[in-house]
PDB file of C-alpha atoms in Angstrom:
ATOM      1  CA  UNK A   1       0.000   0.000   0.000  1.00 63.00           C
ATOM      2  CA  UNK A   2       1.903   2.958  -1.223  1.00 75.00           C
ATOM      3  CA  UNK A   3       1.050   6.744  -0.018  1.00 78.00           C
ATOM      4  CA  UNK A   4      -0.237   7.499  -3.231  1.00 81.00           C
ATOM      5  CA  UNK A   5      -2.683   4.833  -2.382  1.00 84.00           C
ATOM      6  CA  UNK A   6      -3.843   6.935   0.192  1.00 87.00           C
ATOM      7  CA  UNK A   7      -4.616  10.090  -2.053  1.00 88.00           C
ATOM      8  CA  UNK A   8      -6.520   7.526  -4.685  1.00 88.00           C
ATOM      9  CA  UNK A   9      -8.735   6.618  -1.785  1.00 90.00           C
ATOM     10  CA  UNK A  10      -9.404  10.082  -0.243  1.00 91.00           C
ATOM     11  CA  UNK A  11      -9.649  11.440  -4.056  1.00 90.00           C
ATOM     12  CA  UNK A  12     -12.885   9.240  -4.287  1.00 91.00           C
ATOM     13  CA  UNK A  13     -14.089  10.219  -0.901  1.00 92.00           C
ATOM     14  CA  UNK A  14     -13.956  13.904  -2.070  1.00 93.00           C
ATOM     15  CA  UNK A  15     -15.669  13.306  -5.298  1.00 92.00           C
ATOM     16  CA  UNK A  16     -18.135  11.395  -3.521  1.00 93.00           C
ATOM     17  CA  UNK A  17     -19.006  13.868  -1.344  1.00 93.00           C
ATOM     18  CA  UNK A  18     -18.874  16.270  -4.429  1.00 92.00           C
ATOM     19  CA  UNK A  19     -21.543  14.840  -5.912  1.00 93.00           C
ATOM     20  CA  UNK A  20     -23.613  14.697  -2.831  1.00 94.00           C
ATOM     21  CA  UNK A  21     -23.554  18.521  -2.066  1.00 94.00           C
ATOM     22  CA  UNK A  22     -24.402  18.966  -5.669  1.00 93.00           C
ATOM     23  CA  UNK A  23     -27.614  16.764  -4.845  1.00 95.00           C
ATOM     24  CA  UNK A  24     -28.204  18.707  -1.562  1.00 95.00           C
ATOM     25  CA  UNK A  25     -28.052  21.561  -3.175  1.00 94.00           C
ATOM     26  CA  UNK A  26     -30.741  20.331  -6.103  1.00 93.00           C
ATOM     27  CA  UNK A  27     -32.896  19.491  -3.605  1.00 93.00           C
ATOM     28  CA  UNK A  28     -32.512  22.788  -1.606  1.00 94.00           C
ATOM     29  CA  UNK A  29     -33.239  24.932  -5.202  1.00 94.00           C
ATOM     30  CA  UNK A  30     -35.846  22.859  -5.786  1.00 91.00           C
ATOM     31  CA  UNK A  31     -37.818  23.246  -1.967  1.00 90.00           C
ATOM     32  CA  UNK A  32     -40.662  25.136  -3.604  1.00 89.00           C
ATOM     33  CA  UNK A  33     -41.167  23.156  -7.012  1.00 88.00           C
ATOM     34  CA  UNK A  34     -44.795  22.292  -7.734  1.00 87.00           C
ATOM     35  CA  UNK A  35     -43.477  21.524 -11.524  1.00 86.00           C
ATOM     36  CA  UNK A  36     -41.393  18.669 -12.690  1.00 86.00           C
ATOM     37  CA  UNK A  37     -41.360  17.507 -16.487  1.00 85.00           C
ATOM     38  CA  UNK A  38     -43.594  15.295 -15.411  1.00 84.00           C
ATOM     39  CA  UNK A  39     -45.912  17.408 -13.679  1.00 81.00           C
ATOM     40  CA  UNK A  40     -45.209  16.208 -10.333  1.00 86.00           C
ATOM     41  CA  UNK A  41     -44.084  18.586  -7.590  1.00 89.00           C
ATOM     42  CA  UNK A  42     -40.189  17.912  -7.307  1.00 90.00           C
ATOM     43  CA  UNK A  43     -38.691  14.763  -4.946  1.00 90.00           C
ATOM     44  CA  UNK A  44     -36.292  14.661  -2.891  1.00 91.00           C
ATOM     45  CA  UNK A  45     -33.093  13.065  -4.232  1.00 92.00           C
ATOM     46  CA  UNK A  46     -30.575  11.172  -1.847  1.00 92.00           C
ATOM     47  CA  UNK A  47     -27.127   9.593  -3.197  1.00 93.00           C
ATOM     48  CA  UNK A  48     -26.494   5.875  -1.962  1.00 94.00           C
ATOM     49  CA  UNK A  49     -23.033   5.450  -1.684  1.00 93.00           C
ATOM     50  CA  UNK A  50     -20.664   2.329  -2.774  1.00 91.00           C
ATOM     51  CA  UNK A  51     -17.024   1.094  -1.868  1.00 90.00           C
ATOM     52  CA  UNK A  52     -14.482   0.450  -4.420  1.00 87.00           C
ATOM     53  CA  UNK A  53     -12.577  -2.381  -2.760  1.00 83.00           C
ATOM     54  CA  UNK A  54      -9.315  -3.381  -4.454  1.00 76.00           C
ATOM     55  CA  UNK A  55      -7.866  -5.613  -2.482  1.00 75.00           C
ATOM     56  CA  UNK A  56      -8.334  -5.920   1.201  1.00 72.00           C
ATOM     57  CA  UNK A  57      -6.830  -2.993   2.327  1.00 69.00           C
ATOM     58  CA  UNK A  58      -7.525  -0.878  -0.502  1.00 73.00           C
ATOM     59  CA  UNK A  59     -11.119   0.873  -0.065  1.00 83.00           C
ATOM     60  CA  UNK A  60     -12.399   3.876  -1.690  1.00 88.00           C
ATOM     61  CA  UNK A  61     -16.360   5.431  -2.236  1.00 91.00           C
ATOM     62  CA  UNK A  62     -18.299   5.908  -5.414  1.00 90.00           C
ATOM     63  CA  UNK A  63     -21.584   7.138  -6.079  1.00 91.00           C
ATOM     64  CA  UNK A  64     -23.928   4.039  -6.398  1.00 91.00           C
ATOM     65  CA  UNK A  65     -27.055   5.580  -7.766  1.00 91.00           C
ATOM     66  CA  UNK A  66     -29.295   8.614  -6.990  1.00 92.00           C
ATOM     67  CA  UNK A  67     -32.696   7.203  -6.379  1.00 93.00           C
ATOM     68  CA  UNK A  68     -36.166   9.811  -5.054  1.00 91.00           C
ATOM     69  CA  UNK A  69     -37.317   9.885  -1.680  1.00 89.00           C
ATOM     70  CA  UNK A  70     -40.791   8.124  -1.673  1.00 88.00           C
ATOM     71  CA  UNK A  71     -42.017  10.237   1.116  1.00 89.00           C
ATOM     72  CA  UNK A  72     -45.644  12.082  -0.024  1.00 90.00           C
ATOM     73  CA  UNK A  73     -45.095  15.947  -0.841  1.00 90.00           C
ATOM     74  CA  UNK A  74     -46.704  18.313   1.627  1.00 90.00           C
ATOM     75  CA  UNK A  75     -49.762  19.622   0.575  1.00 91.00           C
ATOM     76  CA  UNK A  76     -50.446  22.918   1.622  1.00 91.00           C
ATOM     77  CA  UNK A  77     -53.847  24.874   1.340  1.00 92.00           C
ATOM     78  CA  UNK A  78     -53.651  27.201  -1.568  1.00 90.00           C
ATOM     79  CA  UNK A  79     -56.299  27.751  -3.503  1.00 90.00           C
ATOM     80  CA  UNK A  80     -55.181  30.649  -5.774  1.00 89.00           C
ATOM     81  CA  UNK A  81     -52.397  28.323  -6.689  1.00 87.00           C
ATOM     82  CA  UNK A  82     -52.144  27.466 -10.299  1.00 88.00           C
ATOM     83  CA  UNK A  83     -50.961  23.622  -9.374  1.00 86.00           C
ATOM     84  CA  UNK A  84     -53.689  23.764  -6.347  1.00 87.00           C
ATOM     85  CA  UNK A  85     -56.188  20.199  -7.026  1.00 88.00           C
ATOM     86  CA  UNK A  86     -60.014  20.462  -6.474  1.00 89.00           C
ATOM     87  CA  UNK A  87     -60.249  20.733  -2.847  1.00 90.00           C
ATOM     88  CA  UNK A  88     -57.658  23.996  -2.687  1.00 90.00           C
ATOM     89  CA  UNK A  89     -54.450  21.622  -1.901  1.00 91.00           C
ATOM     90  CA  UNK A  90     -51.200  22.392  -3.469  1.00 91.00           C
ATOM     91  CA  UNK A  91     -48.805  19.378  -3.484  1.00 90.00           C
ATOM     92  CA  UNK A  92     -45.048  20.484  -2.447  1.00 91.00           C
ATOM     93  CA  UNK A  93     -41.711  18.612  -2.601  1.00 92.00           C
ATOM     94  CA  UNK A  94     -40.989  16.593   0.337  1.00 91.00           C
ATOM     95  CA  UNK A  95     -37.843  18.207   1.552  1.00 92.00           C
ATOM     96  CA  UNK A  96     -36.915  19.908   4.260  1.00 92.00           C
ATOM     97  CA  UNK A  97     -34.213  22.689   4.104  1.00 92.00           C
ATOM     98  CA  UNK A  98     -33.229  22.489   7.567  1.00 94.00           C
ATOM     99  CA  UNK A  99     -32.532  18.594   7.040  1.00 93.00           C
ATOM    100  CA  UNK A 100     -30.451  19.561   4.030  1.00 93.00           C
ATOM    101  CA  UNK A 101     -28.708  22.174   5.700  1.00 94.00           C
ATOM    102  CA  UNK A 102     -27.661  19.641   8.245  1.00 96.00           C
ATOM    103  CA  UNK A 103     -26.858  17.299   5.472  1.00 94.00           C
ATOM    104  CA  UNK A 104     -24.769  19.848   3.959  1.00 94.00           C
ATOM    105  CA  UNK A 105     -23.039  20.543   6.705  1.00 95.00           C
ATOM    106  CA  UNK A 106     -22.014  16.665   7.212  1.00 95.00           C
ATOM    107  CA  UNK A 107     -20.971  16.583   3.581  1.00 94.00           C
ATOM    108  CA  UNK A 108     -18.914  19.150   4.049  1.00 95.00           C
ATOM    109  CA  UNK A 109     -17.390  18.141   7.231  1.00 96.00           C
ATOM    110  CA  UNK A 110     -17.042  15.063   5.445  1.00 95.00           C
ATOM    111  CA  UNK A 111     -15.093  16.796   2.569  1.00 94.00           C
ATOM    112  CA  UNK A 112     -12.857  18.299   5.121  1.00 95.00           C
ATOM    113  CA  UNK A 113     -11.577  15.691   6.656  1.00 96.00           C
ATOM    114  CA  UNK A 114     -11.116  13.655   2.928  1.00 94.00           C
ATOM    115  CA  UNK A 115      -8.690  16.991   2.822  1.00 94.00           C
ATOM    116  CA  UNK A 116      -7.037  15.907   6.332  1.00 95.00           C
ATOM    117  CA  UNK A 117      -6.300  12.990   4.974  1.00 93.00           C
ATOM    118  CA  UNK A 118      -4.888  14.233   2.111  1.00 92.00           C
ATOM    119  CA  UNK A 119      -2.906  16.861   4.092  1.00 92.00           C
ATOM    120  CA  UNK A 120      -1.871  13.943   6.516  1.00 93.00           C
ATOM    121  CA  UNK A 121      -0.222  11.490   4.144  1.00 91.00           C
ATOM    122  CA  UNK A 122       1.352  14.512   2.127  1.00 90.00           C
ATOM    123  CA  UNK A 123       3.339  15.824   5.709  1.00 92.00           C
ATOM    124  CA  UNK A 124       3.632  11.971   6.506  1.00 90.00           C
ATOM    125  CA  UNK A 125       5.855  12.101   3.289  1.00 89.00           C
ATOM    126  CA  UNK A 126       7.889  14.504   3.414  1.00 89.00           C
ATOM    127  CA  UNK A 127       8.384  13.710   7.189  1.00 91.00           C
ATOM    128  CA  UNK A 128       9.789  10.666   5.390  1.00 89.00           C
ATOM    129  CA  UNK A 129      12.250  12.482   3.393  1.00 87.00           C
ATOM    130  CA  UNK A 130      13.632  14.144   6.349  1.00 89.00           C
ATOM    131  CA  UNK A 131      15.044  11.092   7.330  1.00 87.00           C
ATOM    132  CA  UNK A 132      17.855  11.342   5.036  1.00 77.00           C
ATOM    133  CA  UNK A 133      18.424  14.772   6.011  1.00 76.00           C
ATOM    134  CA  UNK A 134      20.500  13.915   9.288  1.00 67.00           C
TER     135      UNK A 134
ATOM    136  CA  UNK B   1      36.294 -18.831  11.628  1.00 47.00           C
ATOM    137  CA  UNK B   2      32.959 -20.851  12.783  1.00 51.00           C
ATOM    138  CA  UNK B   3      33.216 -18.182  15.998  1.00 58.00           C
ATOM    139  CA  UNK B   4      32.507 -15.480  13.978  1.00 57.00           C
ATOM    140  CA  UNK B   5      29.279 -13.857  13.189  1.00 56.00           C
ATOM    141  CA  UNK B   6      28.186 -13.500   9.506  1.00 57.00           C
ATOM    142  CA  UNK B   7      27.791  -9.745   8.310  1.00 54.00           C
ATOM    143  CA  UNK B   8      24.424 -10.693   7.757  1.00 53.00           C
ATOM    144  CA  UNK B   9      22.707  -9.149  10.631  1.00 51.00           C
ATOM    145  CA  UNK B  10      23.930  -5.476   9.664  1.00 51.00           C
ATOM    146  CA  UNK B  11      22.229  -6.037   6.741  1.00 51.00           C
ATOM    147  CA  UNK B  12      18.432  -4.398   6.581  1.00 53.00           C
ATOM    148  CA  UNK B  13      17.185  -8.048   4.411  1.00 53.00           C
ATOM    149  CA  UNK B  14      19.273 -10.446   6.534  1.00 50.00           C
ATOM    150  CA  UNK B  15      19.851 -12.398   2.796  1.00 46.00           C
ATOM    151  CA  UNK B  16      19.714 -15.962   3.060  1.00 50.00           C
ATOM    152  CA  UNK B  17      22.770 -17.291   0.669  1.00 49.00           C
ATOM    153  CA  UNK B  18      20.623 -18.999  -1.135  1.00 47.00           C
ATOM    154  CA  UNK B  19      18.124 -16.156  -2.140  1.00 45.00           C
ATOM    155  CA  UNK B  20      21.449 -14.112  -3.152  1.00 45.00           C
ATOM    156  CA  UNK B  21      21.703 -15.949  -5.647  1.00 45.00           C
ATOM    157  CA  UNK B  22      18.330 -16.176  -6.895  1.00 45.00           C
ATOM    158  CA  UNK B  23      17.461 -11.901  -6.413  1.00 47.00           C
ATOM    159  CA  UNK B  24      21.442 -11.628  -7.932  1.00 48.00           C
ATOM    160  CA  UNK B  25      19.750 -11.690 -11.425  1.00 51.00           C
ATOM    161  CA  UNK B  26      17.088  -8.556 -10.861  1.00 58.00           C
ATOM    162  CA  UNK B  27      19.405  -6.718  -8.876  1.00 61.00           C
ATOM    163  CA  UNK B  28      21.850  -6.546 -12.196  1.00 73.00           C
ATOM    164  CA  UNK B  29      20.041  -3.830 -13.075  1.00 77.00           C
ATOM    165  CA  UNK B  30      22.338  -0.791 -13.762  1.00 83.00           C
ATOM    166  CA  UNK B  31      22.187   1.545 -11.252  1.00 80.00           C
ATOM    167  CA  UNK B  32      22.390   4.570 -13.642  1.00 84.00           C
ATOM    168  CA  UNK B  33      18.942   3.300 -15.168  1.00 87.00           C
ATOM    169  CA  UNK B  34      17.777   2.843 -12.102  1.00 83.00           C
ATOM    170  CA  UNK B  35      18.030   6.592 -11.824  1.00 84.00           C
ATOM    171  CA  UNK B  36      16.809   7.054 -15.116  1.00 88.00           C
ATOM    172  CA  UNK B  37      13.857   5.622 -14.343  1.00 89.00           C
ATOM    173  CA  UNK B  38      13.017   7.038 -11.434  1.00 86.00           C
ATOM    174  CA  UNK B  39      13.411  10.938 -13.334  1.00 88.00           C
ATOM    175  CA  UNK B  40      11.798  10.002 -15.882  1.00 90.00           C
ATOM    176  CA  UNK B  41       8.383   8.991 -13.411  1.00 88.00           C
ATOM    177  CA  UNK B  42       9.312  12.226 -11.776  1.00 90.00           C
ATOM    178  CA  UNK B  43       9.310  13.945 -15.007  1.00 91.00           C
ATOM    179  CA  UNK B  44       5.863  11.816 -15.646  1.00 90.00           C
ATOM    180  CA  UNK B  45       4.447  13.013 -12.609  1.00 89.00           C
ATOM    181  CA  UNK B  46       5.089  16.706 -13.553  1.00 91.00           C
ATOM    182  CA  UNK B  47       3.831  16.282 -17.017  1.00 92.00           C
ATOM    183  CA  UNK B  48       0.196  14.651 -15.169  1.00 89.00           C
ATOM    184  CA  UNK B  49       0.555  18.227 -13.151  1.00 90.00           C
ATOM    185  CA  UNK B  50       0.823  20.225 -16.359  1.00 91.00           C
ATOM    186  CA  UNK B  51      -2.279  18.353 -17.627  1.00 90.00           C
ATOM    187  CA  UNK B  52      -4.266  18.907 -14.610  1.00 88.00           C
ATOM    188  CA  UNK B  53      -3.591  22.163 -14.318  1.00 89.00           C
ATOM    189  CA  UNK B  54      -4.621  22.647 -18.281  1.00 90.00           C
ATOM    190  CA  UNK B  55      -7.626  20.441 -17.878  1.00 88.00           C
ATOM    191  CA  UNK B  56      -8.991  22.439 -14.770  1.00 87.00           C
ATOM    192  CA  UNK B  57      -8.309  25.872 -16.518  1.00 89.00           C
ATOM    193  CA  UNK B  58     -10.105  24.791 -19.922  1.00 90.00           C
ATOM    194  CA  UNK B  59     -12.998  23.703 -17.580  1.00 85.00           C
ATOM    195  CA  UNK B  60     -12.527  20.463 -18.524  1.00 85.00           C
ATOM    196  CA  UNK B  61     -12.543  18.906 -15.143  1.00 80.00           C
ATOM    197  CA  UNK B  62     -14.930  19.686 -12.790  1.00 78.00           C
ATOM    198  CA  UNK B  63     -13.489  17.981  -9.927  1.00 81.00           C
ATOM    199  CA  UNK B  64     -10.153  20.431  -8.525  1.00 86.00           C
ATOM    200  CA  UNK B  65      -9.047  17.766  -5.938  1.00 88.00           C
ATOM    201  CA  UNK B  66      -7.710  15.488  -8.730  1.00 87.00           C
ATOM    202  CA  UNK B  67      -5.981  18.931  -9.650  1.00 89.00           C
ATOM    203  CA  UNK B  68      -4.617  18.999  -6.429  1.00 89.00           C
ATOM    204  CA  UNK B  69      -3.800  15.497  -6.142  1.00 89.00           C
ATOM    205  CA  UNK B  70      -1.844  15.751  -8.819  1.00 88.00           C
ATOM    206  CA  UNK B  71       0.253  18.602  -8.542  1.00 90.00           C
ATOM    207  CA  UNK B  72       1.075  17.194  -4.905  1.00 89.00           C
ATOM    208  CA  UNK B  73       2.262  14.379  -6.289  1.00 88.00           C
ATOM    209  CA  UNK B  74       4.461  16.049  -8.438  1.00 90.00           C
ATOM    210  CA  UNK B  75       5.658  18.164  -5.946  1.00 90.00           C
ATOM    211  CA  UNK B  76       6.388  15.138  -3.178  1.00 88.00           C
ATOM    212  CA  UNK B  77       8.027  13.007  -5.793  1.00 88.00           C
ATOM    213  CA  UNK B  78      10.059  16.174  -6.747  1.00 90.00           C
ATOM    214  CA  UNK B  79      10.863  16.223  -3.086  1.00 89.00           C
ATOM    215  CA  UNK B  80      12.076  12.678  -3.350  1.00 87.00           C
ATOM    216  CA  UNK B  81      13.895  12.860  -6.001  1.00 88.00           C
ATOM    217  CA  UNK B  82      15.870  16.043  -5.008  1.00 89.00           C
ATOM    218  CA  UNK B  83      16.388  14.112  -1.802  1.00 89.00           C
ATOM    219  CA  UNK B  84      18.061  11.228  -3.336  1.00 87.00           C
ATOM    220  CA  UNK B  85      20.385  13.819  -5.279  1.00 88.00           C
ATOM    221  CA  UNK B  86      21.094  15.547  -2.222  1.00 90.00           C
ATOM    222  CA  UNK B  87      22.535  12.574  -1.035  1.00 89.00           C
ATOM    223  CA  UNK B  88      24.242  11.471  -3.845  1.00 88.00           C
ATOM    224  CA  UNK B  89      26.484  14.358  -4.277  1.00 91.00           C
ATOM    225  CA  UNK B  90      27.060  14.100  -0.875  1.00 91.00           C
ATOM    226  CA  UNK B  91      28.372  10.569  -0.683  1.00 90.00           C
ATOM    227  CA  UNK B  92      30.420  11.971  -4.206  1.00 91.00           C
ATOM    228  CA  UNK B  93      32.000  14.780  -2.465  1.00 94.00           C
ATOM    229  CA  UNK B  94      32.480  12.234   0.423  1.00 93.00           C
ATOM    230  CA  UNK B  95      34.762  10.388  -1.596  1.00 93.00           C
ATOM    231  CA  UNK B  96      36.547  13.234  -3.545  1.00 93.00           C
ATOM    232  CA  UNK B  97      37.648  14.441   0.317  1.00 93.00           C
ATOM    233  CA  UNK B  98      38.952  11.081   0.648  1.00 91.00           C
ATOM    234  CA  UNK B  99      42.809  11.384   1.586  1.00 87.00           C
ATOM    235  CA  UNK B 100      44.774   9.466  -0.832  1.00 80.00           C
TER     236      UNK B 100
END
């Protein structure tokens, strides 16, 4: 297991989380869509997440899939509401921003340490190197 | 002469006589091309950098860690290598003070 195996790994953890602040922040712009192409209100989207293994020792993290949260929309009563149905009701995404902004915040604490990591290995390095410099 | 310790245990593989032999054939390889090699992944490394770099500008890339990555790579394998050189001259001007 060379060092450089450890930036390969962490490299994967930060494009992982990458891609899930990118959803996060779909579903965030997306809080108050009553119109999808397929004239749905807008569903939540959550990233499952995969290891690579190679090897026993070797792990890293991939995007799996992003797959819609099933949960119903919120219906709100809104009658003026272009989208509202018969009885006044206007169906809204299921999300909630403060759950995203907490899910945010763990995918970017996430992120950060990915960077540790990196950072880690790097000084673990060129700690290495000083050993010739005696 | 059967009082005497081997060498062996000053050295960091403790080489069984037999597996001389056998590791005698890999470890002909010229030590000169062994450096050679070794610049030329350094040089490898700096040209993935260059890339990066290029890729990441031209928008090609959307993810700057691999950016990163690389260019740290490059710069710890630059590290190395100026390392090994370091002490290379050093064990050459070792022997030129040599008293003869």
């Amino acid at each position: 297991m060379s060092y450089f195996d450890i930036l390969k790994i962490a490299s994967t953890g930060l494009s992982a989380q990458r891609i899930r602040i990118n959803v996060i922040s779909s579903n965030l712009a997306n809080a108050n869509t009553t119109r999808t192409e397929d004239g749905t209100p807008y569903q939540k989207r959550e990233v499952i997440f995969r290891t690579i293994l190679d090897g026993e020792l070797r792990g890293g993290v991939r995007v799996e899939k992003v797959v819609r949260d099933e949960k119903p929309p919120i219906l709100k009563y809104e009658p003026g509401h272009p989208d509202a149905n018969e009885e006044g009701y206007v169906a809204y995404p299921n999300i909630n921003p403060i759950e995203e902004m907490v899910n945010m915040l763990e995918a970017s604490r996430s992120y950060e340490a990915n960077v540790t990591v990196l950072n880690t290995a790097k000084q673990l390095a060129l700690k290495a190197l000083e050993i010739g410099r005696a | 002469m059967s009082g005497i310790n081997k060498v062996n245990f000053l050295l960091p593989n403790k080489l069984e006589p037999d597996k001389k032999t056998e590791s005698k054939e890999s470890k002909n390889v010229d030590f000169s091309e062994l450096l050679k090699n070794a610049i030329k992944d350094v040089n490898n490394a700096q040209l993935q950098a260059d890339e990066a770099v290029k890729k990441v500008l031209s928008g090609e890339t959307k993810d700057i860690h691999e950016t990163m990555i690389a260019l740290q790579k490059a710069d710890v394998s630059l590290k190395l290598m100026l390392e090994v050189r370091n002490k290379l001259i050093e064990a050459y001007q070792e022997i030129m003070r040599t008293q003869v």
